[in-house]
Amino acid sequence: MLADLSAADLEGLTARTRADYDAFRARGLKLDMTRGKPAPEQLDLAEGMLALPGNRDHISEAGEDARNYGGVQGLAETRALFAGTLGATPDRIVVGDNSSLALMHDTIVWALLKGVPGSERPWSKESDIAFLCPVPGYDRHFAICEEYGIRMIPVPLVGDGPDMDKVEELVRDPSVKGMWNVPKYANPSADVYSDETIRRLATMKTGAPDFRLFWDNAYVLHHLTEAKREILNVVDACAEAGNPDRAFVFASTSKMTLAGAGLSFFASSAANVKWFLASASKRTIGPDKLNQLRHVRFLKDEAGLHAHMDKHRALLAPKFAAVTDALEARLAGTGAARWTKPEGGYFVSVDVVEGAASRVVQLAKEAGLLLTGAGATWPHGKDPHDSNLRLAPSFPSLADVKAASEGIAICILLAAAEAESAKRRAAAA
């Protein structure tokens, strides 16, 4: 542990780490670990989709011409293909175009303008609106709230989901209208919500009768191990608890097929789907049904979907192992950081010593290594502890991930050694 080193030993470690850092920087690398995008090799897995559905193959199972307008809810066979993944019956699923984030944005805007089933008035007519935000969390969720003036209340993730004692206390406030959740392989912590957590979310007493769980199941099939974690069906849990309209479920194929040409999904209760479609029908005459056919033709059935995701796992798992191996080799036993070993998802979450995350990002940048900004995993980009880092190993090549991970570990150790020296100087002053 750095804290246990003598002054001479700490000075020696700092000097050696600085030398390693200078040598890494001298390599002149240009590496980017900022965003969780699929790598080209992952996109290649769906290359066959580009020739689909094929000439004259534009008729759905119901005899609809997919080239034409209409069908705002999406093709029945597409909804059926993803019903198991979404945990809802096909009639309670809406298929959108490529971005589930767009669906989340729309539901919030419509709630602000019109309210949701159970609302006494549009959310924008309330004196105050707040969302609970598990942290560390997804910056794009927070950006939507920030864009529309929704107050954000951080709630810590504790390994099996958010701190539920804290959640249950906070939702008694009627101004709390919603809560962001990435319940499986959370971004970036890789938390998997326990059955107990999901039941408590489904059954808890809320001050707002129109409270909603924004359930972003972005990584529902994105396993990194052969042991595939499953979670409780939130739609069923809410219905059994007498709160059938509580969950808005979102997902997409963005990291399954073609990120820029995928499908997005909204699933919920019958009342919520009716509400969603009433607003969506004013926004569009219909989605890209040819792309829906393309996905059905390519994936074929649920078994085909899972087989396709196994191919993604084969490409991604070595990259994640490279990150954790590098952190372990350089940082184990130093107390410089704690990191996750995710079983799925797209990120590795690292907590460095308090006050050092910004310094790590700065050191990395000076060495040619781009990291997501410190604070990005907190509302308004402000991590009060300046400690969390989100690492995204999916897009770079395996060789680049190995090099970047080595550099990140060096930067973390150097920042921690600097922080320990500064702490001792302050104590001696």
GROMACS .gro file of C-alpha atoms in nm:
model
  429
    1MET     CA    1   0.000   0.000   0.000
    2LEU     CA    2   0.127   0.345  -0.089
    3ALA     CA    3   0.016   0.477   0.247
    4ASP     CA    4   0.243   0.227   0.425
    5LEU     CA    5   0.560   0.314   0.234
    6SER     CA    6   0.841   0.502   0.400
    7ALA     CA    7   0.924   0.845   0.262
    8ALA     CA    8   1.228   0.702   0.081
    9ASP     CA    9   1.032   0.412  -0.066
   10LEU     CA   10   0.751   0.642  -0.181
   11GLU     CA   11   1.004   0.872  -0.344
   12GLY     CA   12   1.168   0.578  -0.518
   13LEU     CA   13   0.836   0.441  -0.643
   14THR     CA   14   0.736   0.783  -0.772
   15ALA     CA   15   1.066   0.820  -0.958
   16ARG     CA   16   1.037   0.475  -1.116
   17THR     CA   17   0.678   0.534  -1.219
   18ARG     CA   18   0.766   0.874  -1.364
   19ALA     CA   19   1.038   0.706  -1.569
   20ASP     CA   20   0.787   0.446  -1.693
   21TYR     CA   21   0.546   0.726  -1.779
   22ASP     CA   22   0.809   0.919  -1.972
   23ALA     CA   23   0.900   0.605  -2.165
   24PHE     CA   24   0.535   0.541  -2.247
   25ARG     CA   25   0.485   0.899  -2.362
   26ALA     CA   26   0.798   0.879  -2.577
   27ARG     CA   27   0.635   0.602  -2.780
   28GLY     CA   28   0.420   0.868  -2.944
   29LEU     CA   29   0.102   0.661  -2.935
   30LYS     CA   30  -0.241   0.795  -3.030
   31LEU     CA   31  -0.498   0.584  -2.848
   32ASP     CA   32  -0.865   0.647  -2.770
   33MET     CA   33  -1.056   0.476  -2.490
   34THR     CA   34  -1.339   0.731  -2.464
   35ARG     CA   35  -1.655   0.580  -2.614
   36GLY     CA   36  -1.814   0.239  -2.604
   37LYS     CA   37  -1.854   0.187  -2.977
   38PRO     CA   38  -1.850  -0.150  -3.152
   39ALA     CA   39  -1.522  -0.225  -3.327
   40PRO     CA   40  -1.515  -0.271  -3.707
   41GLU     CA   41  -1.477  -0.647  -3.651
   42GLN     CA   42  -1.803  -0.647  -3.456
   43LEU     CA   43  -1.982  -0.454  -3.729
   44ASP     CA   44  -1.847  -0.707  -3.979
   45LEU     CA   45  -2.045  -0.977  -3.797
   46ALA     CA   46  -2.360  -0.819  -3.943
   47GLU     CA   47  -2.216  -0.745  -4.287
   48GLY     CA   48  -2.460  -0.993  -4.440
   49MET     CA   49  -2.747  -0.763  -4.342
   50LEU     CA   50  -2.645  -0.513  -4.608
   51ALA     CA   51  -2.784  -0.739  -4.880
   52LEU     CA   52  -3.112  -0.792  -4.696
   53PRO     CA   53  -3.407  -0.808  -4.716
   54GLY     CA   54  -3.326  -0.845  -5.087
   55ASN     CA   55  -3.501  -0.764  -5.412
   56ARG     CA   56  -3.878  -0.822  -5.400
   57ASP     CA   57  -3.853  -0.935  -5.035
   58HIS     CA   58  -4.060  -0.659  -4.882
   59ILE     CA   59  -4.377  -0.829  -4.762
   60SER     CA   60  -4.430  -0.895  -4.392
   61GLU     CA   61  -4.588  -1.207  -4.245
   62ALA     CA   62  -4.917  -1.014  -4.226
   63GLY     CA   63  -4.896  -0.926  -4.595
   64GLU     CA   64  -4.791  -0.563  -4.536
   65ASP     CA   65  -4.569  -0.389  -4.788
   66ALA     CA   66  -4.272  -0.280  -4.578
   67ARG     CA   67  -4.175  -0.020  -4.838
   68ASN     CA   68  -4.480   0.191  -4.762
   69TYR     CA   69  -4.601   0.416  -4.482
   70GLY     CA   70  -4.776   0.294  -4.170
   71GLY     CA   71  -4.720   0.048  -3.891
   72VAL     CA   72  -4.603   0.290  -3.622
   73GLN     CA   73  -4.579   0.008  -3.366
   74GLY     CA   74  -4.351  -0.201  -3.587
   75LEU     CA   75  -4.385  -0.533  -3.766
   76ALA     CA   76  -4.538  -0.814  -3.563
   77GLU     CA   77  -4.254  -1.056  -3.646
   78THR     CA   78  -3.991  -0.804  -3.533
   79ARG     CA   79  -4.171  -0.749  -3.204
   80ALA     CA   80  -4.201  -1.124  -3.158
   81LEU     CA   81  -3.830  -1.178  -3.229
   82PHE     CA   82  -3.730  -0.943  -2.946
   83ALA     CA   83  -4.012  -1.020  -2.701
   84GLY     CA   84  -3.800  -1.253  -2.492
   85THR     CA   85  -3.518  -1.001  -2.476
   86LEU     CA   86  -3.750  -0.722  -2.368
   87GLY     CA   87  -3.958  -0.929  -2.128
   88ALA     CA   88  -4.289  -0.818  -2.277
   89THR     CA   89  -4.550  -0.963  -2.508
   90PRO     CA   90  -4.533  -0.842  -2.871
   91ASP     CA   91  -4.845  -0.629  -2.831
   92ARG     CA   92  -4.668  -0.431  -2.558
   93ILE     CA   93  -4.358  -0.352  -2.766
   94VAL     CA   94  -4.293  -0.063  -3.004
   95VAL     CA   95  -4.011  -0.083  -3.258
   96GLY     CA   96  -3.835   0.241  -3.347
   97ASP     CA   97  -3.542   0.336  -3.562
   98ASN     CA   98  -3.177   0.310  -3.467
   99SER     CA   99  -3.155   0.500  -3.135
  100SER     CA  100  -3.309   0.399  -2.804
  101LEU     CA  101  -3.175   0.729  -2.668
  102ALA     CA  102  -3.415   0.904  -2.906
  103LEU     CA  103  -3.705   0.707  -2.754
  104MET     CA  104  -3.595   0.802  -2.402
  105HIS     CA  105  -3.572   1.166  -2.508
  106ASP     CA  106  -3.918   1.153  -2.665
  107THR     CA  107  -4.084   0.995  -2.363
  108ILE     CA  108  -3.944   1.267  -2.136
  109VAL     CA  109  -4.047   1.545  -2.374
  110TRP     CA  110  -4.398   1.400  -2.408
  111ALA     CA  111  -4.421   1.364  -2.030
  112LEU     CA  112  -4.319   1.726  -1.991
  113LEU     CA  113  -4.573   1.843  -2.248
  114LYS     CA  114  -4.865   1.612  -2.172
  115GLY     CA  115  -4.793   1.400  -1.867
  116VAL     CA  116  -4.803   1.020  -1.860
  117PRO     CA  117  -5.086   0.782  -1.766
  118GLY     CA  118  -5.170   0.868  -1.407
  119SER     CA  119  -5.048   1.229  -1.424
  120GLU     CA  120  -5.264   1.505  -1.282
  121ARG     CA  121  -5.099   1.756  -1.518
  122PRO     CA  122  -4.806   1.778  -1.761
  123TRP     CA  123  -4.475   1.742  -1.581
  124SER     CA  124  -4.370   2.086  -1.703
  125LYS     CA  125  -4.655   2.236  -1.499
  126GLU     CA  126  -4.509   2.105  -1.174
  127SER     CA  127  -4.311   2.349  -0.960
  128ASP     CA  128  -4.016   2.108  -0.946
  129ILE     CA  129  -3.921   1.787  -1.127
  130ALA     CA  130  -3.644   1.553  -1.014
  131PHE     CA  131  -3.494   1.224  -1.133
  132LEU     CA  132  -3.295   0.980  -0.925
  133CYS     CA  133  -2.962   0.907  -1.093
  134PRO     CA  134  -2.763   0.600  -0.985
  135VAL     CA  135  -2.392   0.686  -0.990
  136PRO     CA  136  -2.159   0.626  -1.153
  137GLY     CA  137  -2.398   0.642  -1.446
  138TYR     CA  138  -2.454   0.715  -1.813
  139ASP     CA  139  -2.371   1.070  -1.917
  140ARG     CA  140  -2.628   1.079  -2.198
  141HIS     CA  141  -2.908   1.008  -1.949
  142PHE     CA  142  -2.790   1.299  -1.742
  143ALA     CA  143  -2.761   1.521  -2.049
  144ILE     CA  144  -3.133   1.478  -2.126
  145CYS     CA  145  -3.225   1.588  -1.774
  146GLU     CA  146  -2.986   1.880  -1.791
  147GLU     CA  147  -3.126   1.987  -2.129
  148TYR     CA  148  -3.479   2.015  -1.989
  149GLY     CA  149  -3.403   2.150  -1.643
  150ILE     CA  150  -3.481   1.830  -1.453
  151ARG     CA  151  -3.310   1.826  -1.115
  152MET     CA  152  -3.086   1.522  -1.068
  153ILE     CA  153  -3.032   1.345  -0.737
  154PRO     CA  154  -2.733   1.107  -0.727
  155VAL     CA  155  -2.783   0.769  -0.559
  156PRO     CA  156  -2.485   0.537  -0.512
  157LEU     CA  157  -2.468   0.197  -0.678
  158VAL     CA  158  -2.368  -0.069  -0.428
  159GLY     CA  159  -2.292  -0.376  -0.642
  160ASP     CA  160  -2.639  -0.521  -0.690
  161GLY     CA  161  -2.805  -0.199  -0.795
  162PRO     CA  162  -2.871   0.134  -0.623
  163ASP     CA  163  -2.880   0.188  -0.248
  164MET     CA  164  -3.246   0.098  -0.206
  165ASP     CA  165  -3.282   0.241   0.144
  166LYS     CA  166  -3.183   0.575  -0.003
  167VAL     CA  167  -3.407   0.530  -0.307
  168GLU     CA  168  -3.711   0.442  -0.098
  169GLU     CA  169  -3.652   0.750   0.117
  170LEU     CA  170  -3.611   0.986  -0.180
  171VAL     CA  171  -3.912   0.869  -0.384
  172ARG     CA  172  -4.149   0.978  -0.110
  173ASP     CA  173  -4.096   1.330  -0.243
  174PRO     CA  174  -4.371   1.396  -0.503
  175SER     CA  175  -4.129   1.602  -0.712
  176VAL     CA  176  -3.935   1.283  -0.793
  177LYS     CA  177  -4.096   1.177  -1.118
  178GLY     CA  178  -3.846   0.928  -1.252
  179MET     CA  179  -3.535   0.723  -1.206
  180TRP     CA  180  -3.270   0.620  -1.455
  181ASN     CA  181  -3.166   0.256  -1.448
  182VAL     CA  182  -2.922   0.044  -1.647
  183PRO     CA  183  -3.017  -0.275  -1.464
  184LYS     CA  184  -2.791  -0.528  -1.632
  185TYR     CA  185  -2.417  -0.471  -1.674
  186ALA     CA  186  -2.468  -0.106  -1.581
  187ASN     CA  187  -2.278   0.171  -1.755
  188PRO     CA  188  -2.005   0.194  -1.633
  189SER     CA  189  -2.002  -0.010  -1.311
  190ALA     CA  190  -2.138  -0.337  -1.462
  191ASP     CA  191  -2.376  -0.371  -1.166
  192VAL     CA  192  -2.642  -0.637  -1.215
  193TYR     CA  193  -2.960  -0.555  -1.027
  194SER     CA  194  -3.058  -0.829  -0.784
  195ASP     CA  195  -3.408  -0.973  -0.772
  196GLU     CA  196  -3.459  -0.805  -0.436
  197THR     CA  197  -3.358  -0.467  -0.577
  198ILE     CA  198  -3.600  -0.499  -0.869
  199ARG     CA  199  -3.884  -0.610  -0.642
  200ARG     CA  200  -3.822  -0.314  -0.413
  201LEU     CA  201  -3.823  -0.077  -0.711
  202ALA     CA  202  -4.150  -0.231  -0.827
  203THR     CA  203  -4.323  -0.220  -0.489
  204MET     CA  204  -4.189   0.097  -0.326
  205LYS     CA  205  -4.427   0.373  -0.226
  206THR     CA  206  -4.380   0.688  -0.430
  207GLY     CA  207  -4.494   1.043  -0.360
  208ALA     CA  208  -4.569   1.097  -0.730
  209PRO     CA  209  -4.852   0.875  -0.859
  210ASP     CA  210  -4.704   0.902  -1.209
  211PHE     CA  211  -4.348   0.803  -1.112
  212ARG     CA  212  -4.161   0.608  -1.384
  213LEU     CA  213  -3.861   0.379  -1.391
  214PHE     CA  214  -3.664   0.458  -1.706
  215TRP     CA  215  -3.528   0.107  -1.759
  216ASP     CA  216  -3.244   0.122  -2.011
  217ASN     CA  217  -3.171  -0.241  -2.088
  218ALA     CA  218  -2.890  -0.146  -2.324
  219TYR     CA  219  -2.671  -0.445  -2.239
  220VAL     CA  220  -2.932  -0.714  -2.187
  221LEU     CA  221  -2.754  -0.963  -2.418
  222HIS     CA  222  -2.401  -0.827  -2.393
  223HIS     CA  223  -2.234  -1.101  -2.191
  224LEU     CA  224  -1.859  -1.128  -2.147
  225THR     CA  225  -1.859  -1.470  -1.981
  226GLU     CA  226  -2.018  -1.805  -2.062
  227ALA     CA  227  -2.222  -1.770  -1.743
  228LYS     CA  228  -2.493  -1.535  -1.865
  229ARG     CA  229  -2.653  -1.333  -1.589
  230GLU     CA  230  -3.031  -1.296  -1.590
  231ILE     CA  231  -3.243  -1.045  -1.403
  232LEU     CA  232  -3.602  -1.030  -1.285
  233ASN     CA  233  -3.858  -0.912  -1.540
  234VAL     CA  234  -3.939  -0.558  -1.427
  235VAL     CA  235  -4.262  -0.535  -1.630
  236ASP     CA  236  -4.399  -0.844  -1.456
  237ALA     CA  237  -4.267  -0.735  -1.116
  238CYS     CA  238  -4.441  -0.398  -1.144
  239ALA     CA  239  -4.767  -0.560  -1.256
  240GLU     CA  240  -4.757  -0.807  -0.966
  241ALA     CA  241  -4.695  -0.517  -0.725
  242GLY     CA  242  -5.003  -0.333  -0.848
  243ASN     CA  243  -4.796  -0.073  -1.032
  244PRO     CA  244  -4.831  -0.196  -1.391
  245ASP     CA  245  -4.746   0.140  -1.550
  246ARG     CA  246  -4.429   0.206  -1.350
  247ALA     CA  247  -4.162   0.079  -1.594
  248PHE     CA  248  -4.064   0.225  -1.930
  249VAL     CA  249  -3.829  -0.034  -2.082
  250PHE     CA  250  -3.584   0.063  -2.357
  251ALA     CA  251  -3.334  -0.137  -2.561
  252SER     CA  252  -3.173  -0.139  -2.903
  253THR     CA  253  -2.967  -0.348  -3.140
  254SER     CA  254  -2.704  -0.071  -3.166
  255LYS     CA  255  -2.430  -0.294  -3.024
  256MET     CA  256  -2.578  -0.613  -3.169
  257THR     CA  257  -2.600  -0.553  -3.543
  258LEU     CA  258  -2.511  -0.221  -3.710
  259ALA     CA  259  -2.478   0.065  -3.463
  260GLY     CA  260  -2.591   0.333  -3.707
  261ALA     CA  261  -2.861   0.121  -3.868
  262GLY     CA  262  -3.015  -0.077  -3.585
  263LEU     CA  263  -3.354  -0.096  -3.418
  264SER     CA  264  -3.474   0.057  -3.093
  265PHE     CA  265  -3.749  -0.066  -2.865
  266PHE     CA  266  -3.997   0.063  -2.609
  267ALA     CA  267  -4.183  -0.191  -2.394
  268SER     CA  268  -4.425  -0.138  -2.110
  269SER     CA  269  -4.784  -0.182  -1.994
  270ALA     CA  270  -5.078  -0.166  -2.233
  271ALA     CA  271  -5.167   0.182  -2.106
  272ASN     CA  272  -4.814   0.313  -2.152
  273VAL     CA  273  -4.784   0.166  -2.502
  274LYS     CA  274  -5.114   0.326  -2.599
  275TRP     CA  275  -4.989   0.660  -2.463
  276PHE     CA  276  -4.658   0.624  -2.645
  277LEU     CA  277  -4.818   0.538  -2.979
  278ALA     CA  278  -5.065   0.828  -2.951
  279SER     CA  279  -4.773   1.069  -2.939
  280ALA     CA  280  -4.549   0.879  -3.181
  281SER     CA  281  -4.822   0.881  -3.447
  282LYS     CA  282  -4.802   1.261  -3.450
  283ARG     CA  283  -4.426   1.248  -3.497
  284THR     CA  284  -4.398   0.989  -3.774
  285ILE     CA  285  -4.604   0.807  -4.035
  286GLY     CA  286  -4.405   0.494  -3.967
  287PRO     CA  287  -4.058   0.354  -3.898
  288ASP     CA  288  -3.812   0.188  -4.134
  289LYS     CA  289  -3.991  -0.143  -4.174
  290LEU     CA  290  -3.744  -0.268  -4.436
  291ASN     CA  291  -3.477  -0.254  -4.166
  292GLN     CA  292  -3.708  -0.446  -3.936
  293LEU     CA  293  -3.744  -0.714  -4.204
  294ARG     CA  294  -3.367  -0.708  -4.252
  295HIS     CA  295  -3.314  -0.792  -3.885
  296VAL     CA  296  -3.569  -1.072  -3.890
  297ARG     CA  297  -3.418  -1.224  -4.204
  298PHE     CA  298  -3.066  -1.204  -4.063
  299LEU     CA  299  -3.121  -1.314  -3.703
  300LYS     CA  300  -3.414  -1.547  -3.783
  301ASP     CA  301  -3.516  -1.631  -3.425
  302GLU     CA  302  -3.416  -1.587  -3.063
  303ALA     CA  303  -3.160  -1.867  -3.087
  304GLY     CA  304  -3.002  -1.690  -3.382
  305LEU     CA  305  -2.991  -1.368  -3.183
  306HIS     CA  306  -2.808  -1.537  -2.896
  307ALA     CA  307  -2.567  -1.710  -3.132
  308HIS     CA  308  -2.487  -1.376  -3.290
  309MET     CA  309  -2.415  -1.223  -2.950
  310ASP     CA  310  -2.180  -1.511  -2.867
  311LYS     CA  311  -1.968  -1.395  -3.162
  312HIS     CA  312  -1.954  -1.047  -3.009
  313ARG     CA  313  -1.844  -1.197  -2.678
  314ALA     CA  314  -1.557  -1.381  -2.848
  315LEU     CA  315  -1.426  -1.049  -2.981
  316LEU     CA  316  -1.485  -0.841  -2.668
  317ALA     CA  317  -1.383  -1.069  -2.381
  318PRO     CA  318  -1.008  -1.063  -2.462
  319LYS     CA  319  -1.010  -0.683  -2.466
  320PHE     CA  320  -1.172  -0.661  -2.125
  321ALA     CA  321  -0.930  -0.920  -1.991
  322ALA     CA  322  -0.642  -0.708  -2.124
  323VAL     CA  323  -0.765  -0.407  -1.925
  324THR     CA  324  -0.809  -0.588  -1.596
  325ASP     CA  325  -0.482  -0.782  -1.640
  326ALA     CA  326  -0.288  -0.456  -1.688
  327LEU     CA  327  -0.451  -0.293  -1.386
  328GLU     CA  328  -0.385  -0.599  -1.175
  329ALA     CA  329  -0.020  -0.624  -1.282
  330ARG     CA  330   0.064  -0.262  -1.204
  331LEU     CA  331  -0.176  -0.165  -0.925
  332ALA     CA  332  -0.261  -0.473  -0.716
  333GLY     CA  333  -0.177  -0.415  -0.352
  334THR     CA  334  -0.096  -0.045  -0.395
  335GLY     CA  335  -0.428   0.103  -0.288
  336ALA     CA  336  -0.406   0.332  -0.590
  337ALA     CA  337  -0.737   0.217  -0.740
  338ARG     CA  338  -1.027  -0.025  -0.736
  339TRP     CA  339  -1.177  -0.156  -1.060
  340THR     CA  340  -1.459  -0.373  -1.180
  341LYS     CA  341  -1.424  -0.708  -1.352
  342PRO     CA  342  -1.741  -0.693  -1.559
  343GLU     CA  343  -1.937  -0.999  -1.659
  344GLY     CA  344  -2.099  -0.802  -1.939
  345GLY     CA  345  -2.157  -0.459  -2.086
  346TYR     CA  346  -1.913  -0.221  -2.251
  347PHE     CA  347  -1.710  -0.057  -1.975
  348VAL     CA  348  -1.463  -0.102  -1.694
  349SER     CA  349  -1.520   0.134  -1.402
  350VAL     CA  350  -1.215   0.243  -1.204
  351ASP     CA  351  -1.216   0.435  -0.877
  352VAL     CA  352  -0.881   0.603  -0.814
  353VAL     CA  353  -0.777   0.780  -0.494
  354GLU     CA  354  -0.999   1.075  -0.416
  355GLY     CA  355  -0.909   1.390  -0.603
  356ALA     CA  356  -0.690   1.211  -0.861
  357ALA     CA  357  -0.920   1.124  -1.153
  358SER     CA  358  -0.869   1.459  -1.329
  359ARG     CA  359  -0.495   1.421  -1.291
  360VAL     CA  360  -0.505   1.073  -1.445
  361VAL     CA  361  -0.698   1.206  -1.744
  362GLN     CA  362  -0.446   1.490  -1.781
  363LEU     CA  363  -0.146   1.256  -1.763
  364ALA     CA  364  -0.305   1.021  -2.013
  365LYS     CA  365  -0.376   1.301  -2.259
  366GLU     CA  366  -0.018   1.425  -2.240
  367ALA     CA  367   0.093   1.070  -2.322
  368GLY     CA  368  -0.132   1.045  -2.629
  369LEU     CA  369  -0.411   0.851  -2.461
  370LEU     CA  370  -0.766   0.988  -2.464
  371LEU     CA  371  -0.996   0.894  -2.175
  372THR     CA  372  -1.353   0.996  -2.100
  373GLY     CA  373  -1.341   1.312  -1.893
  374ALA     CA  374  -1.331   1.278  -1.516
  375GLY     CA  375  -1.678   1.351  -1.381
  376ALA     CA  376  -1.864   1.228  -1.690
  377THR     CA  377  -2.031   0.952  -1.489
  378TRP     CA  378  -2.199   1.204  -1.256
  379PRO     CA  379  -2.479   1.455  -1.314
  380HIS     CA  380  -2.355   1.782  -1.464
  381GLY     CA  381  -2.012   1.619  -1.511
  382LYS     CA  382  -1.920   1.685  -1.148
  383ASP     CA  383  -1.789   1.390  -0.951
  384PRO     CA  384  -1.771   1.525  -0.594
  385HIS     CA  385  -1.488   1.283  -0.517
  386ASP     CA  386  -1.301   1.327  -0.849
  387SER     CA  387  -1.233   0.956  -0.837
  388ASN     CA  388  -1.428   0.767  -1.105
  389LEU     CA  389  -1.297   0.678  -1.451
  390ARG     CA  390  -1.487   0.499  -1.728
  391LEU     CA  391  -1.273   0.288  -1.960
  392ALA     CA  392  -1.413   0.179  -2.296
  393PRO     CA  393  -1.209  -0.103  -2.454
  394SER     CA  394  -1.453  -0.214  -2.725
  395PHE     CA  395  -1.348  -0.003  -3.026
  396PRO     CA  396  -0.964  -0.016  -3.035
  397SER     CA  397  -0.781  -0.324  -3.159
  398LEU     CA  398  -0.668  -0.576  -2.899
  399ALA     CA  399  -0.308  -0.461  -2.942
  400ASP     CA  400  -0.413  -0.099  -2.883
  401VAL     CA  401  -0.621  -0.196  -2.579
  402LYS     CA  402  -0.319  -0.370  -2.428
  403ALA     CA  403  -0.099  -0.066  -2.490
  404ALA     CA  404  -0.361   0.177  -2.362
  405SER     CA  405  -0.427  -0.029  -2.050
  406GLU     CA  406  -0.057  -0.033  -1.968
  407GLY     CA  407  -0.049   0.344  -2.002
  408ILE     CA  408  -0.363   0.394  -1.794
  409ALA     CA  409  -0.221   0.183  -1.512
  410ILE     CA  410   0.101   0.386  -1.514
  411CYS     CA  411  -0.094   0.714  -1.506
  412ILE     CA  412  -0.309   0.592  -1.217
  413LEU     CA  413  -0.008   0.484  -1.012
  414LEU     CA  414   0.178   0.808  -1.080
  415ALA     CA  415  -0.125   1.020  -0.987
  416ALA     CA  416  -0.175   0.818  -0.669
  417ALA     CA  417   0.190   0.850  -0.570
  418GLU     CA  418   0.176   1.225  -0.629
  419ALA     CA  419  -0.141   1.248  -0.419
  420GLU     CA  420   0.016   1.052  -0.133
  421SER     CA  421   0.325   1.278  -0.137
  422ALA     CA  422   0.104   1.588  -0.138
  423LYS     CA  423  -0.098   1.450   0.153
  424ARG     CA  424   0.215   1.394   0.358
  425ARG     CA  425   0.347   1.743   0.282
  426ALA     CA  426   0.016   1.895   0.389
  427ALA     CA  427   0.019   1.696   0.713
  428ALA     CA  428   0.372   1.807   0.791
  429ALA     CA  429   0.303   2.175   0.724
   0.00000   0.00000   0.00000
